[in-house]
Amino acid sequence: MQITWNGTGSAWSTYYGNASALLESAGHRLVMDCGYTVPGRLRQMGVGVQNIETLFISHLHGDHIFGLEEFGFRSKFVEGCRLNLVVPESLVHALWHNILAGTMREPESRCHLRDYFEVYTIREGETLQLGPWALQIHPVNHVPHAECFGLKVRADGRSVAFTADTTAGVAPFFYEGTEYVFHDCSFLPYFPETVHTHFEQLLDYTEEQREKTWLVHYDDETHQRLASVEWRTIVEESGMRITESFIPIIV
């Protein structure tokens, strides 16, 4: 399994782009989350809608779903196909009726999400098999009263997990049986009302967990921090790794 992040940034990151990963296995491709920067950054990688089979959506914030409009329109009206769209079951209704229908519903028609995508719903505790991908979800704590789900993916006899946006202290689910865990991480000063995990909090994870952890979803200020040898040393000594865009990770 190969994982290449097209973007590793937080919601309003312009330098890093929206956090989103491209997974590849045996000629199959799956995209983890699809914010508004994702279609363009995938094109920088030479990957268009015709090269992707499956999209997974973790929650309904714009930096994780606003690229769906472009993928839906391109696949239906240009490529004449439908991508697989994997969505936690409890989010499907709101994804269409509260968000996408405003721009994607055709006038005077009963157009629905399934007219653009082959929709697969997934529940906690179930495994969805699509091609080489065995997918499982688990809820995480992010914004109060807004559901968010992390994802565990198995393929090629290997397993990785994505926490999506989350506060600290994720369930053991993400670290059990996985080679790598891609974990939400902010490097901004910690504040009690945070809806993201801060680097300082991750230092309290066990050594075994930290050695599996790749950090994603950070702010543009991280670019300046990387110029500091002292700061990079602190991260390296933690056992965790900074995820970089466009650099393949072989699992």
JSON list of C-alpha atoms in Angstrom, two decimals:
[
{"chain": "A", "resi": 1, "resn": "MET", "atom": "CA", "xyz": [0.00, 0.00, 0.00]},
{"chain": "A", "resi": 2, "resn": "GLN", "atom": "CA", "xyz": [1.24, 3.46, -0.88]},
{"chain": "A", "resi": 3, "resn": "ILE", "atom": "CA", "xyz": [-0.04, 6.68, 0.70]},
{"chain": "A", "resi": 4, "resn": "THR", "atom": "CA", "xyz": [0.59, 10.13, -0.77]},
{"chain": "A", "resi": 5, "resn": "TRP", "atom": "CA", "xyz": [-0.89, 13.20, 0.89]},
{"chain": "A", "resi": 6, "resn": "ASN", "atom": "CA", "xyz": [-1.95, 15.89, -1.57]},
{"chain": "A", "resi": 7, "resn": "GLY", "atom": "CA", "xyz": [-2.46, 18.29, 1.33]},
{"chain": "A", "resi": 8, "resn": "THR", "atom": "CA", "xyz": [-1.55, 18.26, 5.02]},
{"chain": "A", "resi": 9, "resn": "GLY", "atom": "CA", "xyz": [-2.99, 21.54, 6.26]},
{"chain": "A", "resi": 10, "resn": "SER", "atom": "CA", "xyz": [-5.75, 22.77, 8.53]},
{"chain": "A", "resi": 11, "resn": "ALA", "atom": "CA", "xyz": [-9.02, 24.28, 7.37]},
{"chain": "A", "resi": 12, "resn": "TRP", "atom": "CA", "xyz": [-7.65, 27.61, 6.10]},
{"chain": "A", "resi": 13, "resn": "SER", "atom": "CA", "xyz": [-4.14, 26.58, 5.16]},
{"chain": "A", "resi": 14, "resn": "THR", "atom": "CA", "xyz": [-3.05, 28.05, 1.84]},
{"chain": "A", "resi": 15, "resn": "TYR", "atom": "CA", "xyz": [0.52, 26.71, 1.89]},
{"chain": "A", "resi": 16, "resn": "TYR", "atom": "CA", "xyz": [-0.29, 23.10, 2.81]},
{"chain": "A", "resi": 17, "resn": "GLY", "atom": "CA", "xyz": [-3.80, 22.74, 1.38]},
{"chain": "A", "resi": 18, "resn": "ASN", "atom": "CA", "xyz": [-6.64, 20.73, 2.92]},
{"chain": "A", "resi": 19, "resn": "ALA", "atom": "CA", "xyz": [-5.62, 17.48, 4.62]},
{"chain": "A", "resi": 20, "resn": "SER", "atom": "CA", "xyz": [-6.28, 14.64, 2.17]},
{"chain": "A", "resi": 21, "resn": "ALA", "atom": "CA", "xyz": [-4.49, 11.42, 1.29]},
{"chain": "A", "resi": 22, "resn": "LEU", "atom": "CA", "xyz": [-4.37, 9.28, -1.86]},
{"chain": "A", "resi": 23, "resn": "LEU", "atom": "CA", "xyz": [-4.09, 5.54, -1.13]},
{"chain": "A", "resi": 24, "resn": "GLU", "atom": "CA", "xyz": [-2.98, 3.13, -3.84]},
{"chain": "A", "resi": 25, "resn": "SER", "atom": "CA", "xyz": [-3.05, -0.66, -3.92]},
{"chain": "A", "resi": 26, "resn": "ALA", "atom": "CA", "xyz": [-2.94, -3.08, -6.86]},
{"chain": "A", "resi": 27, "resn": "GLY", "atom": "CA", "xyz": [-3.95, -0.36, -9.30]},
{"chain": "A", "resi": 28, "resn": "HIS", "atom": "CA", "xyz": [-6.85, 0.87, -7.15]},
{"chain": "A", "resi": 29, "resn": "ARG", "atom": "CA", "xyz": [-7.03, 4.38, -5.71]},
{"chain": "A", "resi": 30, "resn": "LEU", "atom": "CA", "xyz": [-8.90, 5.73, -2.70]},
{"chain": "A", "resi": 31, "resn": "VAL", "atom": "CA", "xyz": [-8.97, 9.37, -1.54]},
{"chain": "A", "resi": 32, "resn": "MET", "atom": "CA", "xyz": [-9.34, 10.15, 2.16]},
{"chain": "A", "resi": 33, "resn": "ASP", "atom": "CA", "xyz": [-11.41, 13.35, 2.49]},
{"chain": "A", "resi": 34, "resn": "CYS", "atom": "CA", "xyz": [-12.06, 15.85, -0.28]},
{"chain": "A", "resi": 35, "resn": "GLY", "atom": "CA", "xyz": [-11.82, 19.53, 0.66]},
{"chain": "A", "resi": 36, "resn": "TYR", "atom": "CA", "xyz": [-11.89, 22.40, -1.80]},
{"chain": "A", "resi": 37, "resn": "THR", "atom": "CA", "xyz": [-8.13, 22.28, -2.56]},
{"chain": "A", "resi": 38, "resn": "VAL", "atom": "CA", "xyz": [-8.09, 18.52, -3.24]},
{"chain": "A", "resi": 39, "resn": "PRO", "atom": "CA", "xyz": [-9.08, 18.29, -6.95]},
{"chain": "A", "resi": 40, "resn": "GLY", "atom": "CA", "xyz": [-6.42, 20.82, -7.95]},
{"chain": "A", "resi": 41, "resn": "ARG", "atom": "CA", "xyz": [-3.67, 19.34, -5.81]},
{"chain": "A", "resi": 42, "resn": "LEU", "atom": "CA", "xyz": [-4.43, 15.85, -7.10]},
{"chain": "A", "resi": 43, "resn": "ARG", "atom": "CA", "xyz": [-4.06, 17.22, -10.64]},
{"chain": "A", "resi": 44, "resn": "GLN", "atom": "CA", "xyz": [-0.59, 18.42, -9.61]},
{"chain": "A", "resi": 45, "resn": "MET", "atom": "CA", "xyz": [0.11, 14.74, -8.96]},
{"chain": "A", "resi": 46, "resn": "GLY", "atom": "CA", "xyz": [-1.23, 13.79, -12.39]},
{"chain": "A", "resi": 47, "resn": "VAL", "atom": "CA", "xyz": [-4.37, 12.27, -10.87]},
{"chain": "A", "resi": 48, "resn": "GLY", "atom": "CA", "xyz": [-7.78, 13.22, -12.23]},
{"chain": "A", "resi": 49, "resn": "VAL", "atom": "CA", "xyz": [-11.30, 12.00, -11.61]},
{"chain": "A", "resi": 50, "resn": "GLN", "atom": "CA", "xyz": [-10.80, 9.28, -14.23]},
{"chain": "A", "resi": 51, "resn": "ASN", "atom": "CA", "xyz": [-7.92, 7.86, -12.16]},
{"chain": "A", "resi": 52, "resn": "ILE", "atom": "CA", "xyz": [-9.83, 7.54, -8.88]},
{"chain": "A", "resi": 53, "resn": "GLU", "atom": "CA", "xyz": [-12.32, 4.89, -7.85]},
{"chain": "A", "resi": 54, "resn": "THR", "atom": "CA", "xyz": [-13.29, 5.72, -4.29]},
{"chain": "A", "resi": 55, "resn": "LEU", "atom": "CA", "xyz": [-13.68, 8.75, -2.00]},
{"chain": "A", "resi": 56, "resn": "PHE", "atom": "CA", "xyz": [-14.16, 8.59, 1.77]},
{"chain": "A", "resi": 57, "resn": "ILE", "atom": "CA", "xyz": [-15.61, 11.47, 3.80]},
{"chain": "A", "resi": 58, "resn": "SER", "atom": "CA", "xyz": [-14.93, 11.71, 7.54]},
{"chain": "A", "resi": 59, "resn": "HIS", "atom": "CA", "xyz": [-17.23, 14.63, 8.42]},
{"chain": "A", "resi": 60, "resn": "LEU", "atom": "CA", "xyz": [-19.11, 17.57, 6.95]},
{"chain": "A", "resi": 61, "resn": "HIS", "atom": "CA", "xyz": [-16.75, 20.53, 7.32]},
{"chain": "A", "resi": 62, "resn": "GLY", "atom": "CA", "xyz": [-15.84, 22.32, 4.09]},
{"chain": "A", "resi": 63, "resn": "ASP", "atom": "CA", "xyz": [-12.15, 21.47, 4.17]},
{"chain": "A", "resi": 64, "resn": "HIS", "atom": "CA", "xyz": [-13.20, 17.80, 4.02]},
{"chain": "A", "resi": 65, "resn": "ILE", "atom": "CA", "xyz": [-16.10, 17.86, 1.53]},
{"chain": "A", "resi": 66, "resn": "PHE", "atom": "CA", "xyz": [-16.20, 20.96, -0.70]},
{"chain": "A", "resi": 67, "resn": "GLY", "atom": "CA", "xyz": [-14.19, 19.23, -3.44]},
{"chain": "A", "resi": 68, "resn": "LEU", "atom": "CA", "xyz": [-17.05, 16.76, -3.93]},
{"chain": "A", "resi": 69, "resn": "GLU", "atom": "CA", "xyz": [-18.96, 19.18, -6.15]},
{"chain": "A", "resi": 70, "resn": "GLU", "atom": "CA", "xyz": [-16.15, 19.24, -8.73]},
{"chain": "A", "resi": 71, "resn": "PHE", "atom": "CA", "xyz": [-15.66, 15.47, -8.61]},
{"chain": "A", "resi": 72, "resn": "GLY", "atom": "CA", "xyz": [-19.40, 14.91, -8.96]},
{"chain": "A", "resi": 73, "resn": "PHE", "atom": "CA", "xyz": [-19.81, 17.26, -11.91]},
{"chain": "A", "resi": 74, "resn": "ARG", "atom": "CA", "xyz": [-16.67, 16.05, -13.68]},
{"chain": "A", "resi": 75, "resn": "SER", "atom": "CA", "xyz": [-17.51, 12.38, -13.28]},
{"chain": "A", "resi": 76, "resn": "LYS", "atom": "CA", "xyz": [-21.14, 12.77, -14.42]},
{"chain": "A", "resi": 77, "resn": "PHE", "atom": "CA", "xyz": [-20.88, 15.33, -17.21]},
{"chain": "A", "resi": 78, "resn": "VAL", "atom": "CA", "xyz": [-17.31, 14.84, -18.48]},
{"chain": "A", "resi": 79, "resn": "GLU", "atom": "CA", "xyz": [-16.30, 11.26, -17.76]},
{"chain": "A", "resi": 80, "resn": "GLY", "atom": "CA", "xyz": [-19.78, 9.67, -17.76]},
{"chain": "A", "resi": 81, "resn": "CYS", "atom": "CA", "xyz": [-19.07, 7.61, -14.67]},
{"chain": "A", "resi": 82, "resn": "ARG", "atom": "CA", "xyz": [-19.78, 7.55, -10.94]},
{"chain": "A", "resi": 83, "resn": "LEU", "atom": "CA", "xyz": [-17.08, 7.36, -8.29]},
{"chain": "A", "resi": 84, "resn": "ASN", "atom": "CA", "xyz": [-17.62, 5.25, -5.19]},
{"chain": "A", "resi": 85, "resn": "LEU", "atom": "CA", "xyz": [-18.42, 7.57, -2.29]},
{"chain": "A", "resi": 86, "resn": "VAL", "atom": "CA", "xyz": [-18.09, 6.05, 1.18]},
{"chain": "A", "resi": 87, "resn": "VAL", "atom": "CA", "xyz": [-19.93, 8.02, 3.86]},
{"chain": "A", "resi": 88, "resn": "PRO", "atom": "CA", "xyz": [-20.73, 7.22, 7.50]},
{"chain": "A", "resi": 89, "resn": "GLU", "atom": "CA", "xyz": [-24.41, 6.33, 7.42]},
{"chain": "A", "resi": 90, "resn": "SER", "atom": "CA", "xyz": [-25.49, 9.06, 9.83]},
{"chain": "A", "resi": 91, "resn": "LEU", "atom": "CA", "xyz": [-24.00, 11.78, 7.59]},
{"chain": "A", "resi": 92, "resn": "VAL", "atom": "CA", "xyz": [-25.50, 10.89, 4.22]},
{"chain": "A", "resi": 93, "resn": "HIS", "atom": "CA", "xyz": [-28.78, 12.81, 4.52]},
{"chain": "A", "resi": 94, "resn": "ALA", "atom": "CA", "xyz": [-27.13, 16.03, 5.72]},
{"chain": "A", "resi": 95, "resn": "LEU", "atom": "CA", "xyz": [-24.32, 15.78, 3.14]},
{"chain": "A", "resi": 96, "resn": "TRP", "atom": "CA", "xyz": [-26.84, 16.05, 0.32]},
{"chain": "A", "resi": 97, "resn": "HIS", "atom": "CA", "xyz": [-29.81, 17.96, 1.71]},
{"chain": "A", "resi": 98, "resn": "ASN", "atom": "CA", "xyz": [-27.92, 20.46, 3.88]},
{"chain": "A", "resi": 99, "resn": "ILE", "atom": "CA", "xyz": [-24.83, 21.01, 1.72]},
{"chain": "A", "resi": 100, "resn": "LEU", "atom": "CA", "xyz": [-24.43, 19.65, -1.83]},
{"chain": "A", "resi": 101, "resn": "ALA", "atom": "CA", "xyz": [-28.02, 19.90, -3.06]},
{"chain": "A", "resi": 102, "resn": "GLY", "atom": "CA", "xyz": [-27.80, 23.70, -3.01]},
{"chain": "A", "resi": 103, "resn": "THR", "atom": "CA", "xyz": [-25.50, 23.69, -6.05]},
{"chain": "A", "resi": 104, "resn": "MET", "atom": "CA", "xyz": [-25.78, 20.17, -7.48]},
{"chain": "A", "resi": 105, "resn": "ARG", "atom": "CA", "xyz": [-29.55, 19.60, -7.62]},
{"chain": "A", "resi": 106, "resn": "GLU", "atom": "CA", "xyz": [-30.75, 20.02, -11.20]},
{"chain": "A", "resi": 107, "resn": "PRO", "atom": "CA", "xyz": [-33.73, 22.40, -11.63]},
{"chain": "A", "resi": 108, "resn": "GLU", "atom": "CA", "xyz": [-37.14, 20.73, -11.64]},
{"chain": "A", "resi": 109, "resn": "SER", "atom": "CA", "xyz": [-35.65, 17.28, -11.06]},
{"chain": "A", "resi": 110, "resn": "ARG", "atom": "CA", "xyz": [-35.48, 14.76, -8.23]},
{"chain": "A", "resi": 111, "resn": "CYS", "atom": "CA", "xyz": [-31.69, 14.63, -8.56]},
{"chain": "A", "resi": 112, "resn": "HIS", "atom": "CA", "xyz": [-29.94, 13.05, -5.59]},
{"chain": "A", "resi": 113, "resn": "LEU", "atom": "CA", "xyz": [-26.45, 12.27, -4.36]},
{"chain": "A", "resi": 114, "resn": "ARG", "atom": "CA", "xyz": [-26.69, 8.85, -6.03]},
{"chain": "A", "resi": 115, "resn": "ASP", "atom": "CA", "xyz": [-27.01, 10.51, -9.43]},
{"chain": "A", "resi": 116, "resn": "TYR", "atom": "CA", "xyz": [-23.43, 11.68, -9.05]},
{"chain": "A", "resi": 117, "resn": "PHE", "atom": "CA", "xyz": [-21.82, 8.95, -6.95]},
{"chain": "A", "resi": 118, "resn": "GLU", "atom": "CA", "xyz": [-22.14, 5.25, -6.20]},
{"chain": "A", "resi": 119, "resn": "VAL", "atom": "CA", "xyz": [-22.90, 5.75, -2.51]},
{"chain": "A", "resi": 120, "resn": "TYR", "atom": "CA", "xyz": [-21.76, 3.24, 0.09]},
{"chain": "A", "resi": 121, "resn": "THR", "atom": "CA", "xyz": [-22.74, 3.83, 3.70]},
{"chain": "A", "resi": 122, "resn": "ILE", "atom": "CA", "xyz": [-20.68, 2.48, 6.55]},
{"chain": "A", "resi": 123, "resn": "ARG", "atom": "CA", "xyz": [-21.39, 2.02, 10.26]},
{"chain": "A", "resi": 124, "resn": "GLU", "atom": "CA", "xyz": [-19.19, 1.70, 13.31]},
{"chain": "A", "resi": 125, "resn": "GLY", "atom": "CA", "xyz": [-18.42, -1.97, 13.99]},
{"chain": "A", "resi": 126, "resn": "GLU", "atom": "CA", "xyz": [-18.84, -3.03, 10.35]},
{"chain": "A", "resi": 127, "resn": "THR", "atom": "CA", "xyz": [-16.22, -3.70, 7.68]},
{"chain": "A", "resi": 128, "resn": "LEU", "atom": "CA", "xyz": [-16.87, -2.48, 4.15]},
{"chain": "A", "resi": 129, "resn": "GLN", "atom": "CA", "xyz": [-14.87, -4.27, 1.46]},
{"chain": "A", "resi": 130, "resn": "LEU", "atom": "CA", "xyz": [-14.34, -2.33, -1.78]},
{"chain": "A", "resi": 131, "resn": "GLY", "atom": "CA", "xyz": [-11.76, -3.80, -4.12]},
{"chain": "A", "resi": 132, "resn": "PRO", "atom": "CA", "xyz": [-8.57, -4.27, -2.08]},
{"chain": "A", "resi": 133, "resn": "TRP", "atom": "CA", "xyz": [-9.78, -1.94, 0.69]},
{"chain": "A", "resi": 134, "resn": "ALA", "atom": "CA", "xyz": [-11.22, -3.20, 3.97]},
{"chain": "A", "resi": 135, "resn": "LEU", "atom": "CA", "xyz": [-12.67, -0.10, 5.65]},
{"chain": "A", "resi": 136, "resn": "GLN", "atom": "CA", "xyz": [-13.75, 0.45, 9.27]},
{"chain": "A", "resi": 137, "resn": "ILE", "atom": "CA", "xyz": [-14.81, 3.68, 10.95]},
{"chain": "A", "resi": 138, "resn": "HIS", "atom": "CA", "xyz": [-14.76, 4.87, 14.55]},
{"chain": "A", "resi": 139, "resn": "PRO", "atom": "CA", "xyz": [-16.23, 8.09, 16.01]},
{"chain": "A", "resi": 140, "resn": "VAL", "atom": "CA", "xyz": [-13.87, 10.77, 17.31]},
{"chain": "A", "resi": 141, "resn": "ASN", "atom": "CA", "xyz": [-14.41, 13.92, 19.36]},
{"chain": "A", "resi": 142, "resn": "HIS", "atom": "CA", "xyz": [-14.16, 17.06, 17.25]},
{"chain": "A", "resi": 143, "resn": "VAL", "atom": "CA", "xyz": [-16.74, 19.86, 17.24]},
{"chain": "A", "resi": 144, "resn": "PRO", "atom": "CA", "xyz": [-19.59, 19.40, 19.74]},
{"chain": "A", "resi": 145, "resn": "HIS", "atom": "CA", "xyz": [-22.83, 18.19, 18.13]},
{"chain": "A", "resi": 146, "resn": "ALA", "atom": "CA", "xyz": [-21.09, 17.51, 14.78]},
{"chain": "A", "resi": 147, "resn": "GLU", "atom": "CA", "xyz": [-20.23, 13.90, 14.10]},
{"chain": "A", "resi": 148, "resn": "CYS", "atom": "CA", "xyz": [-16.76, 12.99, 12.86]},
{"chain": "A", "resi": 149, "resn": "PHE", "atom": "CA", "xyz": [-15.30, 9.56, 12.10]},
{"chain": "A", "resi": 150, "resn": "GLY", "atom": "CA", "xyz": [-11.77, 8.27, 11.80]},
{"chain": "A", "resi": 151, "resn": "LEU", "atom": "CA", "xyz": [-10.94, 5.49, 9.36]},
{"chain": "A", "resi": 152, "resn": "LYS", "atom": "CA", "xyz": [-8.92, 2.28, 9.48]},
{"chain": "A", "resi": 153, "resn": "VAL", "atom": "CA", "xyz": [-7.85, 0.84, 6.13]},
{"chain": "A", "resi": 154, "resn": "ARG", "atom": "CA", "xyz": [-6.48, -2.64, 5.45]},
{"chain": "A", "resi": 155, "resn": "ALA", "atom": "CA", "xyz": [-4.92, -3.65, 2.11]},
{"chain": "A", "resi": 156, "resn": "ASP", "atom": "CA", "xyz": [-1.95, -5.73, 0.98]},
{"chain": "A", "resi": 157, "resn": "GLY", "atom": "CA", "xyz": [-1.81, -7.34, 4.42]},
{"chain": "A", "resi": 158, "resn": "ARG", "atom": "CA", "xyz": [-1.07, -3.94, 6.02]},
{"chain": "A", "resi": 159, "resn": "SER", "atom": "CA", "xyz": [-3.23, -1.57, 8.06]},
{"chain": "A", "resi": 160, "resn": "VAL", "atom": "CA", "xyz": [-3.19, 2.19, 8.60]},
{"chain": "A", "resi": 161, "resn": "ALA", "atom": "CA", "xyz": [-5.52, 4.58, 10.42]},
{"chain": "A", "resi": 162, "resn": "PHE", "atom": "CA", "xyz": [-6.60, 8.18, 9.98]},
{"chain": "A", "resi": 163, "resn": "THR", "atom": "CA", "xyz": [-8.01, 9.99, 13.02]},
{"chain": "A", "resi": 164, "resn": "ALA", "atom": "CA", "xyz": [-9.50, 12.81, 10.92]},
{"chain": "A", "resi": 165, "resn": "ASP", "atom": "CA", "xyz": [-10.14, 15.97, 12.99]},
{"chain": "A", "resi": 166, "resn": "THR", "atom": "CA", "xyz": [-10.07, 15.06, 16.66]},
{"chain": "A", "resi": 167, "resn": "THR", "atom": "CA", "xyz": [-9.19, 16.16, 20.15]},
{"chain": "A", "resi": 168, "resn": "ALA", "atom": "CA", "xyz": [-6.51, 14.26, 22.06]},
{"chain": "A", "resi": 169, "resn": "GLY", "atom": "CA", "xyz": [-6.92, 10.80, 23.50]},
{"chain": "A", "resi": 170, "resn": "VAL", "atom": "CA", "xyz": [-8.31, 8.86, 20.55]},
{"chain": "A", "resi": 171, "resn": "ALA", "atom": "CA", "xyz": [-9.63, 5.34, 21.06]},
{"chain": "A", "resi": 172, "resn": "PRO", "atom": "CA", "xyz": [-7.16, 2.41, 21.05]},
{"chain": "A", "resi": 173, "resn": "PHE", "atom": "CA", "xyz": [-8.99, 1.32, 17.86]},
{"chain": "A", "resi": 174, "resn": "PHE", "atom": "CA", "xyz": [-6.65, 3.48, 15.78]},
{"chain": "A", "resi": 175, "resn": "TYR", "atom": "CA", "xyz": [-3.44, 1.99, 17.17]},
{"chain": "A", "resi": 176, "resn": "GLU", "atom": "CA", "xyz": [-4.48, -1.66, 17.42]},
{"chain": "A", "resi": 177, "resn": "GLY", "atom": "CA", "xyz": [-3.00, -3.70, 14.58]},
{"chain": "A", "resi": 178, "resn": "THR", "atom": "CA", "xyz": [-1.92, -0.70, 12.51]},
{"chain": "A", "resi": 179, "resn": "GLU", "atom": "CA", "xyz": [1.50, 0.13, 11.10]},
{"chain": "A", "resi": 180, "resn": "TYR", "atom": "CA", "xyz": [0.92, 3.90, 10.98]},
{"chain": "A", "resi": 181, "resn": "VAL", "atom": "CA", "xyz": [-1.63, 6.34, 12.42]},
{"chain": "A", "resi": 182, "resn": "PHE", "atom": "CA", "xyz": [-2.07, 9.72, 10.71]},
{"chain": "A", "resi": 183, "resn": "HIS", "atom": "CA", "xyz": [-3.12, 11.97, 13.58]},
{"chain": "A", "resi": 184, "resn": "ASP", "atom": "CA", "xyz": [-4.64, 15.44, 13.72]},
{"chain": "A", "resi": 185, "resn": "CYS", "atom": "CA", "xyz": [-2.03, 17.80, 15.20]},
{"chain": "A", "resi": 186, "resn": "SER", "atom": "CA", "xyz": [-1.90, 21.54, 15.78]},
{"chain": "A", "resi": 187, "resn": "PHE", "atom": "CA", "xyz": [1.38, 23.25, 16.65]},
{"chain": "A", "resi": 188, "resn": "LEU", "atom": "CA", "xyz": [-0.33, 26.43, 17.82]},
{"chain": "A", "resi": 189, "resn": "PRO", "atom": "CA", "xyz": [-0.35, 27.16, 21.58]},
{"chain": "A", "resi": 190, "resn": "TYR", "atom": "CA", "xyz": [-2.70, 24.84, 23.45]},
{"chain": "A", "resi": 191, "resn": "PHE", "atom": "CA", "xyz": [-6.04, 26.23, 24.65]},
{"chain": "A", "resi": 192, "resn": "PRO", "atom": "CA", "xyz": [-8.68, 24.32, 26.69]},
{"chain": "A", "resi": 193, "resn": "GLU", "atom": "CA", "xyz": [-11.52, 24.85, 24.19]},
{"chain": "A", "resi": 194, "resn": "THR", "atom": "CA", "xyz": [-9.57, 23.26, 21.35]},
{"chain": "A", "resi": 195, "resn": "VAL", "atom": "CA", "xyz": [-11.31, 21.02, 18.82]},
{"chain": "A", "resi": 196, "resn": "HIS", "atom": "CA", "xyz": [-8.00, 19.66, 17.53]},
{"chain": "A", "resi": 197, "resn": "THR", "atom": "CA", "xyz": [-5.17, 17.75, 19.15]},
{"chain": "A", "resi": 198, "resn": "HIS", "atom": "CA", "xyz": [-2.11, 19.80, 20.07]},
{"chain": "A", "resi": 199, "resn": "PHE", "atom": "CA", "xyz": [1.45, 18.53, 19.77]},
{"chain": "A", "resi": 200, "resn": "GLU", "atom": "CA", "xyz": [1.99, 18.97, 23.51]},
{"chain": "A", "resi": 201, "resn": "GLN", "atom": "CA", "xyz": [-0.89, 16.57, 24.19]},
{"chain": "A", "resi": 202, "resn": "LEU", "atom": "CA", "xyz": [0.52, 13.94, 21.86]},
{"chain": "A", "resi": 203, "resn": "LEU", "atom": "CA", "xyz": [3.69, 13.85, 23.96]},
{"chain": "A", "resi": 204, "resn": "ASP", "atom": "CA", "xyz": [1.55, 12.11, 26.60]},
{"chain": "A", "resi": 205, "resn": "TYR", "atom": "CA", "xyz": [0.84, 9.20, 24.24]},
{"chain": "A", "resi": 206, "resn": "THR", "atom": "CA", "xyz": [2.86, 6.04, 24.88]},
{"chain": "A", "resi": 207, "resn": "GLU", "atom": "CA", "xyz": [6.18, 5.59, 23.15]},
{"chain": "A", "resi": 208, "resn": "GLU", "atom": "CA", "xyz": [4.72, 2.76, 21.05]},
{"chain": "A", "resi": 209, "resn": "GLN", "atom": "CA", "xyz": [1.88, 5.01, 19.91]},
{"chain": "A", "resi": 210, "resn": "ARG", "atom": "CA", "xyz": [4.17, 7.95, 19.13]},
{"chain": "A", "resi": 211, "resn": "GLU", "atom": "CA", "xyz": [6.43, 5.77, 17.00]},
{"chain": "A", "resi": 212, "resn": "LYS", "atom": "CA", "xyz": [3.43, 4.92, 14.80]},
{"chain": "A", "resi": 213, "resn": "THR", "atom": "CA", "xyz": [2.22, 8.51, 14.56]},
{"chain": "A", "resi": 214, "resn": "TRP", "atom": "CA", "xyz": [2.47, 10.78, 11.53]},
{"chain": "A", "resi": 215, "resn": "LEU", "atom": "CA", "xyz": [1.31, 14.35, 12.16]},
{"chain": "A", "resi": 216, "resn": "VAL", "atom": "CA", "xyz": [-1.14, 16.08, 9.79]},
{"chain": "A", "resi": 217, "resn": "HIS", "atom": "CA", "xyz": [-3.65, 18.96, 9.65]},
{"chain": "A", "resi": 218, "resn": "TYR", "atom": "CA", "xyz": [-1.37, 21.77, 10.80]},
{"chain": "A", "resi": 219, "resn": "ASP", "atom": "CA", "xyz": [-1.38, 25.51, 10.18]},
{"chain": "A", "resi": 220, "resn": "ASP", "atom": "CA", "xyz": [0.73, 27.52, 7.74]},
{"chain": "A", "resi": 221, "resn": "GLU", "atom": "CA", "xyz": [2.93, 28.73, 10.60]},
{"chain": "A", "resi": 222, "resn": "THR", "atom": "CA", "xyz": [4.41, 25.23, 10.65]},
{"chain": "A", "resi": 223, "resn": "HIS", "atom": "CA", "xyz": [6.31, 26.13, 7.47]},
{"chain": "A", "resi": 224, "resn": "GLN", "atom": "CA", "xyz": [8.33, 28.71, 9.40]},
{"chain": "A", "resi": 225, "resn": "ARG", "atom": "CA", "xyz": [8.82, 26.36, 12.33]},
{"chain": "A", "resi": 226, "resn": "LEU", "atom": "CA", "xyz": [10.42, 23.76, 10.07]},
{"chain": "A", "resi": 227, "resn": "ALA", "atom": "CA", "xyz": [13.30, 26.17, 9.45]},
{"chain": "A", "resi": 228, "resn": "SER", "atom": "CA", "xyz": [14.30, 25.83, 13.11]},
{"chain": "A", "resi": 229, "resn": "VAL", "atom": "CA", "xyz": [16.73, 22.99, 13.80]},
{"chain": "A", "resi": 230, "resn": "GLU", "atom": "CA", "xyz": [15.78, 23.14, 17.48]},
{"chain": "A", "resi": 231, "resn": "TRP", "atom": "CA", "xyz": [12.08, 22.72, 16.71]},
{"chain": "A", "resi": 232, "resn": "ARG", "atom": "CA", "xyz": [12.67, 19.86, 14.26]},
{"chain": "A", "resi": 233, "resn": "THR", "atom": "CA", "xyz": [14.79, 18.15, 16.90]},
{"chain": "A", "resi": 234, "resn": "ILE", "atom": "CA", "xyz": [11.93, 18.32, 19.41]},
{"chain": "A", "resi": 235, "resn": "VAL", "atom": "CA", "xyz": [9.60, 16.66, 16.92]},
{"chain": "A", "resi": 236, "resn": "GLU", "atom": "CA", "xyz": [12.15, 13.99, 16.00]},
{"chain": "A", "resi": 237, "resn": "GLU", "atom": "CA", "xyz": [12.87, 13.19, 19.64]},
{"chain": "A", "resi": 238, "resn": "SER", "atom": "CA", "xyz": [9.14, 12.65, 20.21]},
{"chain": "A", "resi": 239, "resn": "GLY", "atom": "CA", "xyz": [9.28, 9.67, 17.84]},
{"chain": "A", "resi": 240, "resn": "MET", "atom": "CA", "xyz": [6.52, 11.21, 15.69]},
{"chain": "A", "resi": 241, "resn": "ARG", "atom": "CA", "xyz": [6.93, 12.35, 12.10]},
{"chain": "A", "resi": 242, "resn": "ILE", "atom": "CA", "xyz": [5.77, 15.33, 10.08]},
{"chain": "A", "resi": 243, "resn": "THR", "atom": "CA", "xyz": [3.74, 14.28, 7.04]},
{"chain": "A", "resi": 244, "resn": "GLU", "atom": "CA", "xyz": [4.81, 16.04, 3.85]},
{"chain": "A", "resi": 245, "resn": "SER", "atom": "CA", "xyz": [2.68, 16.63, 0.77]},
{"chain": "A", "resi": 246, "resn": "PHE", "atom": "CA", "xyz": [3.42, 14.79, -2.49]},
{"chain": "A", "resi": 247, "resn": "ILE", "atom": "CA", "xyz": [5.96, 12.40, -0.94]},
{"chain": "A", "resi": 248, "resn": "PRO", "atom": "CA", "xyz": [4.84, 8.74, -1.15]},
{"chain": "A", "resi": 249, "resn": "ILE", "atom": "CA", "xyz": [4.84, 6.67, 2.03]},
{"chain": "A", "resi": 250, "resn": "ILE", "atom": "CA", "xyz": [5.19, 2.93, 1.50]},
{"chain": "A", "resi": 251, "resn": "VAL", "atom": "CA", "xyz": [3.42, 0.95, 4.20]}
]
